[in-house]
Amino acid sequence: MWDRRTGEPVSNAIVWQCRRTAELCDDLKLRGYEDAVRRKTGLPIDAYFTGTKIRWLLDEIPNGQRRAEDGKLACGTVDSWLLWNFTNKLVHATDVTTPAGPCSSTSIPSIGMMTFFQCSTCRELSFRSQIFQRDLRSCRRLSLGRATRPIAGVAGDQHASLFGQCCFESGSAKNTYGTGCFVLANTGRNRVDSTAGLITTVGWAIGDETVYALEGSVFSAGATVQWLRDELGIIGTSAESESLASQVADNGGVYLVPAFSGLGAPYWDMYARAAIVGLTRGSTAAHVARAALESIAYQTRDILDAMRQDTGASLSSLRVDGGATDNRLLMQFQSDLLGVPVLRSAVRETTALGAGYLAGLGVGFWDRPNDIEGLWQADETFHPAMSDDRRENLYGDWRRAVDRSRNWAS
């Protein structure tokens, strides 16, 4: 959030993991807004999303509400802040996919393009439309005044990754393994309103075409491995998690539910807390490390099962990217747990790649997404090698472990 006149930030940035607005979210739920918010935005009410964070900022900033009502403040995600500065304060905008865009994760405007003034959530949180940015298509040339190079592509990070993974066919899906995990599946031109705890979002919007997607967010993936390193001290580097976990043949009945910041999709439990279950005197650091890695795969399956429930379609393969995909033990277990091939992108940073593809389309380097599709390559494919019975037994125990972590802090 920043001052429109000076361009100076009026607060620190807030990351998606911040849970300070959990009580405000609870209040909105108790007042009966949950169904309306999901219907208008495609999102559940959760502290993960931007809307309640904006309300919190306005309450914390001196005279924040009045300054917003007077049109003196602007808010947005990093892309919006960069556009504002690159255009010398001329453009306050974002792409339709970004977390502060009108079709995505503010929990404020509608994916169906309702105006801010029609949105009951805006009125309930005492927002004014002046504080928000206008929306742009994913590919659109923006003049930077005297600058010679235009901005031609803007996208939210996970949506850019979906595009970078060339998931152009309805039903195709990708997972990015980073601090968290973010699974997106292309649903084509049809908006699928999730009943299974997922986010309904815009995948991208190019020209007259809008492609929709289902999204599921895992709050703790690589962050769990960091916890093993920084807090437990059982590994020296994140990469060592694979060698430590490989010292045992299986998890020995140990499950780690990494609800350090609650649980994301499909549970949306702000009050879940991390738990390790199934420990015995024979459990070792290797079992805990293996349970930590496996938790990433289990949470991914949670989301993909929900996607199958929403769409009625089964996954044929999963494209993956992100730093944790270098962990071959994790990738093989992911394939085993899903029962489908896992295709690891030759380019790990497909978020940046997708942004580049969008910019290329925006300046006319390519004419349409299909021109890009042939550029995608996998550097390794992991095939399932686990029996159906073992797969379902392991996953059933995971779900029991999750149940024990739910609502712990409520």
mmCIF file of C-alpha atoms in Angstrom:
data_model
loop_
_atom_site.group_PDB
_atom_site.id
_atom_site.type_symbol
_atom_site.label_atom_id
_atom_site.label_comp_id
_atom_site.label_asym_id
_atom_site.label_seq_id
_atom_site.Cartn_x
_atom_site.Cartn_y
_atom_site.Cartn_z
ATOM 1 C CA MET A 1 0.000 0.000 0.000
ATOM 2 C CA TRP A 2 1.393 3.392 -0.951
ATOM 3 C CA ASP A 3 0.693 7.110 -1.091
ATOM 4 C CA ARG A 4 -0.648 8.120 -4.509
ATOM 5 C CA ARG A 5 0.958 11.559 -4.407
ATOM 6 C CA THR A 6 4.462 10.677 -3.216
ATOM 7 C CA GLY A 7 4.586 7.091 -4.403
ATOM 8 C CA GLU A 8 6.106 6.103 -1.064
ATOM 9 C CA PRO A 9 4.986 2.912 0.731
ATOM 10 C CA VAL A 10 2.894 3.569 3.829
ATOM 11 C CA SER A 11 3.584 0.134 5.318
ATOM 12 C CA ASN A 12 5.699 -2.945 4.986
ATOM 13 C CA ALA A 13 4.588 -5.527 2.458
ATOM 14 C CA ILE A 14 2.562 -8.464 3.801
ATOM 15 C CA VAL A 15 3.300 -11.998 2.622
ATOM 16 C CA TRP A 16 0.698 -14.644 1.869
ATOM 17 C CA GLN A 17 1.673 -16.698 4.925
ATOM 18 C CA CYS A 18 0.572 -13.981 7.361
ATOM 19 C CA ARG A 19 -2.334 -15.193 9.533
ATOM 20 C CA ARG A 20 -3.041 -12.013 11.515
ATOM 21 C CA THR A 21 -6.505 -11.611 10.039
ATOM 22 C CA ALA A 22 -7.832 -15.018 11.101
ATOM 23 C CA GLU A 23 -10.257 -13.466 13.596
ATOM 24 C CA LEU A 24 -11.625 -11.067 10.988
ATOM 25 C CA CYS A 25 -12.170 -14.026 8.659
ATOM 26 C CA ASP A 26 -14.020 -15.852 11.430
ATOM 27 C CA ASP A 27 -16.224 -12.810 11.965
ATOM 28 C CA LEU A 28 -17.138 -12.659 8.271
ATOM 29 C CA LYS A 29 -18.028 -16.345 8.321
ATOM 30 C CA LEU A 30 -20.190 -15.955 11.425
ATOM 31 C CA ARG A 31 -22.036 -13.111 9.732
ATOM 32 C CA GLY A 32 -22.924 -15.333 6.812
ATOM 33 C CA TYR A 33 -20.646 -14.005 4.066
ATOM 34 C CA GLU A 34 -18.876 -17.242 3.145
ATOM 35 C CA ASP A 35 -21.260 -18.367 0.406
ATOM 36 C CA ALA A 36 -21.486 -14.878 -1.101
ATOM 37 C CA VAL A 37 -17.712 -14.454 -1.192
ATOM 38 C CA ARG A 38 -17.183 -17.809 -2.865
ATOM 39 C CA ARG A 39 -19.950 -17.127 -5.371
ATOM 40 C CA LYS A 40 -18.578 -13.708 -6.311
ATOM 41 C CA THR A 41 -14.848 -14.365 -6.146
ATOM 42 C CA GLY A 42 -14.368 -18.117 -6.459
ATOM 43 C CA LEU A 43 -12.559 -18.092 -3.107
ATOM 44 C CA PRO A 44 -13.179 -19.244 0.443
ATOM 45 C CA ILE A 45 -12.757 -16.817 3.318
ATOM 46 C CA ASP A 46 -9.257 -17.354 4.692
ATOM 47 C CA ALA A 47 -6.404 -15.223 6.028
ATOM 48 C CA TYR A 48 -4.337 -16.461 3.071
ATOM 49 C CA PHE A 49 -6.099 -14.039 0.740
ATOM 50 C CA THR A 50 -5.468 -10.338 0.344
ATOM 51 C CA GLY A 51 -8.834 -8.795 1.157
ATOM 52 C CA THR A 52 -8.692 -8.962 4.939
ATOM 53 C CA LYS A 53 -5.015 -7.999 4.859
ATOM 54 C CA ILE A 54 -5.993 -4.713 3.213
ATOM 55 C CA ARG A 55 -8.582 -4.108 5.921
ATOM 56 C CA TRP A 56 -5.931 -4.783 8.574
ATOM 57 C CA LEU A 57 -3.527 -2.330 6.928
ATOM 58 C CA LEU A 58 -6.143 0.422 6.771
ATOM 59 C CA ASP A 59 -6.780 -0.049 10.475
ATOM 60 C CA GLU A 60 -3.070 0.060 11.338
ATOM 61 C CA ILE A 61 -2.019 3.002 9.156
ATOM 62 C CA PRO A 62 -2.646 6.442 10.711
ATOM 63 C CA ASN A 63 -5.923 7.753 9.260
ATOM 64 C CA GLY A 64 -5.821 4.837 6.828
ATOM 65 C CA GLN A 65 -9.566 4.607 6.219
ATOM 66 C CA ARG A 66 -9.982 8.340 5.679
ATOM 67 C CA ARG A 67 -6.980 8.530 3.357
ATOM 68 C CA ALA A 68 -8.365 5.627 1.326
ATOM 69 C CA GLU A 69 -11.800 7.256 1.075
ATOM 70 C CA ASP A 70 -10.151 10.489 -0.070
ATOM 71 C CA GLY A 71 -8.351 8.630 -2.855
ATOM 72 C CA LYS A 72 -4.917 9.214 -1.354
ATOM 73 C CA LEU A 73 -3.873 5.568 -1.087
ATOM 74 C CA ALA A 74 -3.304 2.784 -3.593
ATOM 75 C CA CYS A 75 -2.796 -0.906 -3.004
ATOM 76 C CA GLY A 76 -1.634 -3.843 -5.045
ATOM 77 C CA THR A 77 0.727 -6.758 -5.367
ATOM 78 C CA VAL A 78 4.338 -6.457 -6.490
ATOM 79 C CA ASP A 79 3.422 -6.352 -10.188
ATOM 80 C CA SER A 80 1.090 -3.427 -9.589
ATOM 81 C CA TRP A 81 3.761 -1.597 -7.587
ATOM 82 C CA LEU A 82 6.293 -2.108 -10.380
ATOM 83 C CA LEU A 83 3.854 -0.912 -13.055
ATOM 84 C CA TRP A 84 3.127 2.183 -10.998
ATOM 85 C CA ASN A 85 6.814 3.029 -10.786
ATOM 86 C CA PHE A 86 7.773 1.990 -14.326
ATOM 87 C CA THR A 87 5.038 4.242 -15.733
ATOM 88 C CA ASN A 88 5.866 7.206 -13.497
ATOM 89 C CA LYS A 89 2.587 6.848 -11.550
ATOM 90 C CA LEU A 90 0.470 6.749 -14.701
ATOM 91 C CA VAL A 91 -0.711 3.132 -14.515
ATOM 92 C CA HIS A 92 -2.290 1.593 -11.432
ATOM 93 C CA ALA A 93 -3.187 -1.821 -12.787
ATOM 94 C CA THR A 94 -2.669 -5.541 -12.545
ATOM 95 C CA ASP A 95 -3.369 -8.670 -14.540
ATOM 96 C CA VAL A 96 -6.664 -10.500 -14.042
ATOM 97 C CA THR A 97 -4.836 -13.483 -12.508
ATOM 98 C CA THR A 98 -2.814 -11.778 -9.795
ATOM 99 C CA PRO A 99 -3.590 -12.011 -6.077
ATOM 100 C CA ALA A 100 -4.896 -8.447 -6.038
ATOM 101 C CA GLY A 101 -6.636 -8.642 -9.377
ATOM 102 C CA PRO A 102 -10.364 -8.529 -9.938
ATOM 103 C CA CYS A 103 -10.534 -12.222 -10.764
ATOM 104 C CA SER A 104 -8.225 -13.691 -8.196
ATOM 105 C CA SER A 105 -7.110 -13.681 -4.629
ATOM 106 C CA THR A 106 -8.217 -10.428 -3.043
ATOM 107 C CA SER A 107 -11.542 -11.990 -2.062
ATOM 108 C CA ILE A 108 -12.886 -8.612 -3.132
ATOM 109 C CA PRO A 109 -14.119 -8.260 -6.726
ATOM 110 C CA SER A 110 -15.923 -10.845 -8.758
ATOM 111 C CA ILE A 111 -14.483 -13.363 -11.151
ATOM 112 C CA GLY A 112 -17.613 -12.559 -13.131
ATOM 113 C CA MET A 113 -16.434 -8.919 -13.424
ATOM 114 C CA MET A 114 -18.920 -7.368 -11.019
ATOM 115 C CA THR A 115 -17.945 -3.852 -10.060
ATOM 116 C CA PHE A 116 -16.503 -3.060 -6.676
ATOM 117 C CA PHE A 117 -19.636 -1.147 -5.779
ATOM 118 C CA GLN A 118 -21.790 -4.215 -6.394
ATOM 119 C CA CYS A 119 -19.663 -6.400 -4.170
ATOM 120 C CA SER A 120 -21.044 -6.882 -0.666
ATOM 121 C CA THR A 121 -17.587 -7.908 0.559
ATOM 122 C CA CYS A 122 -16.216 -4.480 -0.334
ATOM 123 C CA ARG A 123 -19.033 -2.781 1.526
ATOM 124 C CA GLU A 124 -18.658 -5.048 4.536
ATOM 125 C CA LEU A 125 -14.932 -4.330 4.803
ATOM 126 C CA SER A 126 -15.511 -0.593 4.202
ATOM 127 C CA PHE A 127 -13.394 -0.474 1.053
ATOM 128 C CA ARG A 128 -13.640 2.152 -1.642
ATOM 129 C CA SER A 129 -12.913 1.393 -5.268
ATOM 130 C CA GLN A 130 -10.335 4.178 -5.511
ATOM 131 C CA ILE A 131 -7.815 2.102 -3.591
ATOM 132 C CA PHE A 132 -7.821 -0.748 -6.113
ATOM 133 C CA GLN A 133 -6.128 -1.039 -9.468
ATOM 134 C CA ARG A 134 -7.834 -1.651 -12.787
ATOM 135 C CA ASP A 135 -7.460 -4.998 -14.482
ATOM 136 C CA LEU A 136 -5.551 -5.839 -17.647
ATOM 137 C CA ARG A 137 -5.452 -8.822 -19.972
ATOM 138 C CA SER A 138 -2.426 -11.089 -19.508
ATOM 139 C CA CYS A 139 -0.938 -9.823 -22.799
ATOM 140 C CA ARG A 140 -1.203 -6.121 -23.471
ATOM 141 C CA ARG A 141 1.398 -3.560 -24.456
ATOM 142 C CA LEU A 142 1.752 -0.796 -21.906
ATOM 143 C CA SER A 143 3.585 2.309 -23.005
ATOM 144 C CA LEU A 144 6.172 3.548 -20.527
ATOM 145 C CA GLY A 145 6.204 7.098 -21.813
ATOM 146 C CA ARG A 146 9.688 7.954 -22.985
ATOM 147 C CA ALA A 147 10.977 4.428 -22.408
ATOM 148 C CA THR A 148 11.593 2.434 -25.559
ATOM 149 C CA ARG A 149 10.579 -0.991 -24.245
ATOM 150 C CA PRO A 150 6.933 -1.613 -23.366
ATOM 151 C CA ILE A 151 5.572 -3.975 -20.750
ATOM 152 C CA ALA A 152 3.681 -6.619 -22.701
ATOM 153 C CA GLY A 153 2.903 -9.390 -20.208
ATOM 154 C CA VAL A 154 1.766 -9.485 -16.583
ATOM 155 C CA ALA A 155 0.573 -12.512 -14.617
ATOM 156 C CA GLY A 156 0.308 -13.946 -11.138
ATOM 157 C CA ASP A 157 3.180 -16.278 -10.373
ATOM 158 C CA GLN A 158 1.308 -19.580 -10.398
ATOM 159 C CA HIS A 159 -0.734 -18.647 -13.435
ATOM 160 C CA ALA A 160 2.489 -17.743 -15.229
ATOM 161 C CA SER A 161 3.818 -21.154 -14.256
ATOM 162 C CA LEU A 162 0.712 -22.850 -15.688
ATOM 163 C CA PHE A 163 1.359 -20.976 -18.926
ATOM 164 C CA GLY A 164 5.087 -21.712 -18.820
ATOM 165 C CA GLN A 165 4.293 -25.404 -18.440
ATOM 166 C CA CYS A 166 2.237 -25.117 -21.654
ATOM 167 C CA CYS A 167 -0.856 -26.533 -19.958
ATOM 168 C CA PHE A 168 -3.023 -25.266 -22.795
ATOM 169 C CA GLU A 169 -5.430 -28.207 -22.931
ATOM 170 C CA SER A 170 -8.427 -28.441 -20.631
ATOM 171 C CA GLY A 171 -7.645 -31.014 -17.944
ATOM 172 C CA SER A 172 -3.880 -30.508 -17.990
ATOM 173 C CA ALA A 173 -2.313 -29.647 -14.636
ATOM 174 C CA LYS A 174 0.936 -28.523 -13.069
ATOM 175 C CA ASN A 175 2.401 -28.288 -9.582
ATOM 176 C CA THR A 176 5.086 -25.842 -8.499
ATOM 177 C CA TYR A 177 7.150 -27.066 -5.540
ATOM 178 C CA GLY A 178 8.527 -24.080 -3.669
ATOM 179 C CA THR A 179 8.041 -22.704 -0.165
ATOM 180 C CA GLY A 180 4.511 -23.971 -0.642
ATOM 181 C CA CYS A 181 2.981 -26.048 -3.415
ATOM 182 C CA PHE A 182 0.578 -24.605 -5.933
ATOM 183 C CA VAL A 183 -1.448 -26.905 -8.142
ATOM 184 C CA LEU A 184 -3.391 -25.463 -11.075
ATOM 185 C CA ALA A 185 -5.519 -27.295 -13.617
ATOM 186 C CA ASN A 186 -6.773 -25.792 -16.854
ATOM 187 C CA THR A 187 -10.585 -26.012 -17.081
ATOM 188 C CA GLY A 188 -10.836 -24.341 -20.483
ATOM 189 C CA ARG A 189 -13.429 -21.690 -21.176
ATOM 190 C CA ASN A 190 -15.749 -23.061 -18.517
ATOM 191 C CA ARG A 191 -15.687 -21.613 -15.043
ATOM 192 C CA VAL A 192 -15.870 -24.537 -12.610
ATOM 193 C CA ASP A 193 -17.266 -23.457 -9.254
ATOM 194 C CA SER A 194 -15.544 -25.714 -6.775
ATOM 195 C CA THR A 195 -17.530 -27.614 -4.183
ATOM 196 C CA ALA A 196 -14.444 -29.482 -2.982
ATOM 197 C CA GLY A 197 -12.449 -26.691 -1.360
ATOM 198 C CA LEU A 198 -10.511 -25.325 -4.327
ATOM 199 C CA ILE A 199 -10.085 -21.841 -5.771
ATOM 200 C CA THR A 200 -11.874 -20.928 -8.981
ATOM 201 C CA THR A 201 -9.635 -18.550 -10.899
ATOM 202 C CA VAL A 202 -8.696 -17.173 -14.307
ATOM 203 C CA GLY A 203 -5.754 -19.035 -15.813
ATOM 204 C CA TRP A 204 -4.979 -16.275 -18.311
ATOM 205 C CA ALA A 205 -6.771 -13.833 -20.562
ATOM 206 C CA ILE A 206 -5.366 -13.185 -24.032
ATOM 207 C CA GLY A 207 -7.279 -11.154 -26.571
ATOM 208 C CA ASP A 208 -10.908 -12.200 -26.500
ATOM 209 C CA GLU A 209 -10.193 -15.563 -24.885
ATOM 210 C CA THR A 210 -10.369 -16.192 -21.152
ATOM 211 C CA VAL A 211 -9.136 -19.545 -19.856
ATOM 212 C CA TYR A 212 -10.254 -20.626 -16.395
ATOM 213 C CA ALA A 213 -8.523 -22.850 -13.873
ATOM 214 C CA LEU A 214 -8.916 -24.578 -10.546
ATOM 215 C CA GLU A 215 -6.194 -23.879 -7.996
ATOM 216 C CA GLY A 216 -5.131 -25.500 -4.761
ATOM 217 C CA SER A 217 -2.574 -24.033 -2.381
ATOM 218 C CA VAL A 218 -0.332 -25.990 -0.009
ATOM 219 C CA PHE A 219 1.048 -23.643 2.628
ATOM 220 C CA SER A 220 4.113 -25.637 3.643
ATOM 221 C CA ALA A 221 6.242 -27.665 1.233
ATOM 222 C CA GLY A 222 9.833 -26.458 0.977
ATOM 223 C CA ALA A 223 9.144 -24.582 4.214
ATOM 224 C CA THR A 224 8.823 -27.963 5.935
ATOM 225 C CA VAL A 225 12.294 -28.956 4.778
ATOM 226 C CA GLN A 226 13.588 -25.591 5.987
ATOM 227 C CA TRP A 227 12.099 -26.413 9.388
ATOM 228 C CA LEU A 228 14.050 -29.673 9.473
ATOM 229 C CA ARG A 229 17.193 -27.670 8.745
ATOM 230 C CA ASP A 230 16.741 -24.520 10.801
ATOM 231 C CA GLU A 231 14.700 -25.667 13.802
ATOM 232 C CA LEU A 232 15.345 -29.396 14.242
ATOM 233 C CA GLY A 233 18.885 -29.235 12.870
ATOM 234 C CA ILE A 234 18.770 -32.773 11.459
ATOM 235 C CA ILE A 235 20.077 -31.644 8.059
ATOM 236 C CA GLY A 236 22.647 -29.035 7.114
ATOM 237 C CA THR A 237 21.157 -28.102 3.749
ATOM 238 C CA SER A 238 17.774 -28.641 2.152
ATOM 239 C CA ALA A 239 19.364 -30.959 -0.407
ATOM 240 C CA GLU A 240 20.455 -33.289 2.405
ATOM 241 C CA SER A 241 16.820 -34.161 3.110
ATOM 242 C CA GLU A 242 16.851 -36.632 0.218
ATOM 243 C CA SER A 243 19.944 -38.515 1.347
ATOM 244 C CA LEU A 244 18.721 -38.662 4.956
ATOM 245 C CA ALA A 245 15.238 -39.839 3.960
ATOM 246 C CA SER A 246 16.768 -42.453 1.660
ATOM 247 C CA GLN A 247 18.412 -44.167 4.637
ATOM 248 C CA VAL A 248 15.087 -45.869 5.413
ATOM 249 C CA ALA A 249 12.920 -47.913 3.070
ATOM 250 C CA ASP A 250 9.676 -46.225 4.104
ATOM 251 C CA ASN A 251 8.253 -43.827 6.669
ATOM 252 C CA GLY A 252 8.014 -46.476 9.380
ATOM 253 C CA GLY A 253 4.457 -45.385 10.099
ATOM 254 C CA VAL A 254 5.513 -41.778 10.786
ATOM 255 C CA TYR A 255 3.448 -38.935 9.299
ATOM 256 C CA LEU A 256 4.242 -35.232 9.512
ATOM 257 C CA VAL A 257 1.342 -32.838 8.928
ATOM 258 C CA PRO A 258 3.080 -29.486 8.277
ATOM 259 C CA ALA A 259 0.270 -27.183 9.382
ATOM 260 C CA PHE A 260 2.696 -24.555 10.688
ATOM 261 C CA SER A 261 0.463 -21.821 9.232
ATOM 262 C CA GLY A 262 -2.733 -23.838 9.199
ATOM 263 C CA LEU A 263 -3.857 -25.944 6.261
ATOM 264 C CA GLY A 264 -4.689 -24.650 2.800
ATOM 265 C CA ALA A 265 -6.736 -26.378 0.131
ATOM 266 C CA PRO A 266 -8.908 -28.321 0.365
ATOM 267 C CA TYR A 267 -9.217 -27.974 4.151
ATOM 268 C CA TRP A 268 -8.891 -24.206 4.700
ATOM 269 C CA ASP A 269 -8.290 -24.684 8.398
ATOM 270 C CA MET A 270 -6.629 -21.610 9.888
ATOM 271 C CA TYR A 271 -6.428 -23.324 13.279
ATOM 272 C CA ALA A 272 -4.786 -26.597 12.279
ATOM 273 C CA ARG A 273 -1.301 -27.016 13.714
ATOM 274 C CA ALA A 274 1.659 -29.131 12.715
ATOM 275 C CA ALA A 275 1.845 -32.641 14.106
ATOM 276 C CA ILE A 276 4.072 -35.694 13.883
ATOM 277 C CA VAL A 277 2.186 -38.919 14.527
ATOM 278 C CA GLY A 278 3.140 -42.577 14.549
ATOM 279 C CA LEU A 279 6.439 -42.203 16.402
ATOM 280 C CA THR A 280 7.910 -45.166 18.266
ATOM 281 C CA ARG A 281 11.204 -45.757 20.056
ATOM 282 C CA GLY A 282 12.457 -47.112 16.759
ATOM 283 C CA SER A 283 11.706 -43.911 14.841
ATOM 284 C CA THR A 284 14.767 -42.030 13.619
ATOM 285 C CA ALA A 285 15.646 -38.694 12.100
ATOM 286 C CA ALA A 286 15.519 -40.434 8.727
ATOM 287 C CA HIS A 287 11.889 -41.400 9.300
ATOM 288 C CA VAL A 288 11.019 -37.809 10.195
ATOM 289 C CA ALA A 289 12.832 -36.506 7.106
ATOM 290 C CA ARG A 290 11.012 -39.017 4.929
ATOM 291 C CA ALA A 291 7.676 -38.088 6.503
ATOM 292 C CA ALA A 292 8.416 -34.420 5.794
ATOM 293 C CA LEU A 293 9.087 -35.069 2.107
ATOM 294 C CA GLU A 294 6.119 -37.374 1.777
ATOM 295 C CA SER A 295 3.838 -34.732 3.310
ATOM 296 C CA ILE A 296 4.433 -32.602 0.220
ATOM 297 C CA ALA A 297 3.213 -35.402 -2.026
ATOM 298 C CA TYR A 298 0.239 -36.192 0.197
ATOM 299 C CA GLN A 299 -0.939 -32.590 0.174
ATOM 300 C CA THR A 300 -0.610 -32.510 -3.601
ATOM 301 C CA ARG A 301 -2.819 -35.568 -3.848
ATOM 302 C CA ASP A 302 -5.371 -33.920 -1.528
ATOM 303 C CA ILE A 303 -5.735 -31.159 -4.098
ATOM 304 C CA LEU A 304 -5.748 -33.353 -7.188
ATOM 305 C CA ASP A 305 -8.413 -35.592 -5.644
ATOM 306 C CA ALA A 306 -10.501 -32.470 -5.049
ATOM 307 C CA MET A 307 -9.977 -31.431 -8.669
ATOM 308 C CA ARG A 308 -11.211 -34.802 -9.851
ATOM 309 C CA GLN A 309 -14.263 -34.394 -7.623
ATOM 310 C CA ASP A 310 -14.997 -30.958 -9.099
ATOM 311 C CA THR A 311 -14.424 -31.806 -12.752
ATOM 312 C CA GLY A 312 -15.213 -35.506 -12.936
ATOM 313 C CA ALA A 313 -12.027 -35.991 -14.959
ATOM 314 C CA SER A 314 -9.036 -38.129 -13.992
ATOM 315 C CA LEU A 315 -5.491 -36.840 -14.295
ATOM 316 C CA SER A 316 -3.366 -38.491 -16.980
ATOM 317 C CA SER A 317 -0.048 -36.901 -15.946
ATOM 318 C CA LEU A 318 1.283 -34.050 -13.821
ATOM 319 C CA ARG A 319 3.827 -31.484 -14.978
ATOM 320 C CA VAL A 320 6.073 -30.238 -12.183
ATOM 321 C CA ASP A 321 8.553 -27.438 -11.617
ATOM 322 C CA GLY A 322 10.266 -25.577 -8.800
ATOM 323 C CA GLY A 323 13.390 -26.180 -6.757
ATOM 324 C CA ALA A 324 12.109 -29.206 -4.833
ATOM 325 C CA THR A 325 11.654 -31.164 -8.069
ATOM 326 C CA ASP A 326 15.408 -31.808 -7.953
ATOM 327 C CA ASN A 327 14.569 -34.232 -5.132
ATOM 328 C CA ARG A 328 14.145 -37.503 -7.025
ATOM 329 C CA LEU A 329 12.858 -39.399 -3.988
ATOM 330 C CA LEU A 330 10.023 -36.892 -3.651
ATOM 331 C CA MET A 331 9.208 -36.979 -7.360
ATOM 332 C CA GLN A 332 9.102 -40.784 -7.438
ATOM 333 C CA PHE A 333 6.885 -40.900 -4.353
ATOM 334 C CA GLN A 334 4.629 -38.284 -5.918
ATOM 335 C CA SER A 335 4.171 -40.445 -8.995
ATOM 336 C CA ASP A 336 3.585 -43.528 -6.837
ATOM 337 C CA LEU A 337 0.973 -41.737 -4.745
ATOM 338 C CA LEU A 338 -0.910 -40.330 -7.737
ATOM 339 C CA GLY A 339 -0.621 -43.409 -9.910
ATOM 340 C CA VAL A 340 0.256 -41.301 -12.964
ATOM 341 C CA PRO A 341 3.509 -40.165 -14.608
ATOM 342 C CA VAL A 342 5.136 -37.051 -13.188
ATOM 343 C CA LEU A 343 6.892 -34.996 -15.872
ATOM 344 C CA ARG A 344 9.640 -32.729 -14.579
ATOM 345 C CA SER A 345 10.127 -29.626 -16.675
ATOM 346 C CA ALA A 346 13.588 -29.111 -18.130
ATOM 347 C CA VAL A 347 13.181 -25.496 -17.003
ATOM 348 C CA ARG A 348 12.644 -25.382 -13.245
ATOM 349 C CA GLU A 349 11.670 -21.700 -13.176
ATOM 350 C CA THR A 350 8.560 -21.961 -15.322
ATOM 351 C CA THR A 351 7.022 -18.935 -13.612
ATOM 352 C CA ALA A 352 9.621 -16.686 -15.230
ATOM 353 C CA LEU A 353 9.334 -18.682 -18.441
ATOM 354 C CA GLY A 354 5.557 -18.185 -18.546
ATOM 355 C CA ALA A 355 5.935 -14.445 -18.020
ATOM 356 C CA GLY A 356 8.385 -14.399 -20.913
ATOM 357 C CA TYR A 357 5.985 -16.340 -23.121
ATOM 358 C CA LEU A 358 3.185 -13.882 -22.339
ATOM 359 C CA ALA A 359 5.452 -10.949 -23.171
ATOM 360 C CA GLY A 360 6.428 -12.631 -26.435
ATOM 361 C CA LEU A 361 2.776 -12.985 -27.375
ATOM 362 C CA GLY A 362 2.165 -9.398 -26.336
ATOM 363 C CA VAL A 363 4.789 -8.007 -28.720
ATOM 364 C CA GLY A 364 3.886 -10.383 -31.546
ATOM 365 C CA PHE A 365 6.916 -12.675 -31.368
ATOM 366 C CA TRP A 366 4.373 -15.524 -31.317
ATOM 367 C CA ASP A 367 0.847 -15.300 -32.636
ATOM 368 C CA ARG A 368 -0.934 -17.716 -30.303
ATOM 369 C CA PRO A 369 -0.190 -20.096 -27.401
ATOM 370 C CA ASN A 370 -0.098 -23.127 -29.702
ATOM 371 C CA ASP A 371 3.046 -21.663 -31.282
ATOM 372 C CA ILE A 372 4.778 -22.106 -27.914
ATOM 373 C CA GLU A 373 3.585 -25.594 -27.056
ATOM 374 C CA GLY A 374 6.362 -27.368 -28.934
ATOM 375 C CA LEU A 375 9.006 -25.600 -26.841
ATOM 376 C CA TRP A 376 8.107 -27.505 -23.676
ATOM 377 C CA GLN A 377 10.398 -30.375 -22.671
ATOM 378 C CA ALA A 378 10.695 -32.735 -19.718
ATOM 379 C CA ASP A 379 14.159 -33.675 -18.502
ATOM 380 C CA GLU A 380 12.877 -36.707 -16.577
ATOM 381 C CA THR A 381 9.626 -38.629 -16.256
ATOM 382 C CA PHE A 382 8.806 -40.550 -13.085
ATOM 383 C CA HIS A 383 6.481 -43.529 -13.496
ATOM 384 C CA PRO A 384 4.374 -45.057 -10.707
ATOM 385 C CA ALA A 385 5.778 -48.268 -9.229
ATOM 386 C CA MET A 386 3.524 -48.788 -6.199
ATOM 387 C CA SER A 387 0.617 -51.183 -5.871
ATOM 388 C CA ASP A 388 -2.884 -49.770 -5.600
ATOM 389 C CA ASP A 389 -3.410 -51.339 -2.168
ATOM 390 C CA ARG A 390 -0.246 -49.852 -0.709
ATOM 391 C CA ARG A 391 -0.982 -46.463 -2.252
ATOM 392 C CA GLU A 392 -4.441 -46.289 -0.717
ATOM 393 C CA ASN A 393 -3.307 -47.616 2.666
ATOM 394 C CA LEU A 394 -0.610 -44.953 2.923
ATOM 395 C CA TYR A 395 -2.978 -42.218 1.860
ATOM 396 C CA GLY A 396 -5.659 -43.397 4.281
ATOM 397 C CA ASP A 397 -3.199 -43.095 7.174
ATOM 398 C CA TRP A 398 -2.263 -39.609 5.962
ATOM 399 C CA ARG A 399 -5.889 -38.533 6.145
ATOM 400 C CA ARG A 400 -6.111 -39.893 9.697
ATOM 401 C CA ALA A 401 -3.033 -37.863 10.624
ATOM 402 C CA VAL A 402 -4.561 -34.722 9.111
ATOM 403 C CA ASP A 403 -7.707 -35.239 11.174
ATOM 404 C CA ARG A 404 -5.605 -35.129 14.343
ATOM 405 C CA SER A 405 -4.124 -31.758 13.419
ATOM 406 C CA ARG A 406 -7.422 -30.062 12.544
ATOM 407 C CA ASN A 407 -8.783 -27.171 14.644
ATOM 408 C CA TRP A 408 -6.009 -27.646 17.197
ATOM 409 C CA ALA A 409 -5.653 -23.943 18.024
ATOM 410 C CA SER A 410 -9.356 -23.071 17.919
#
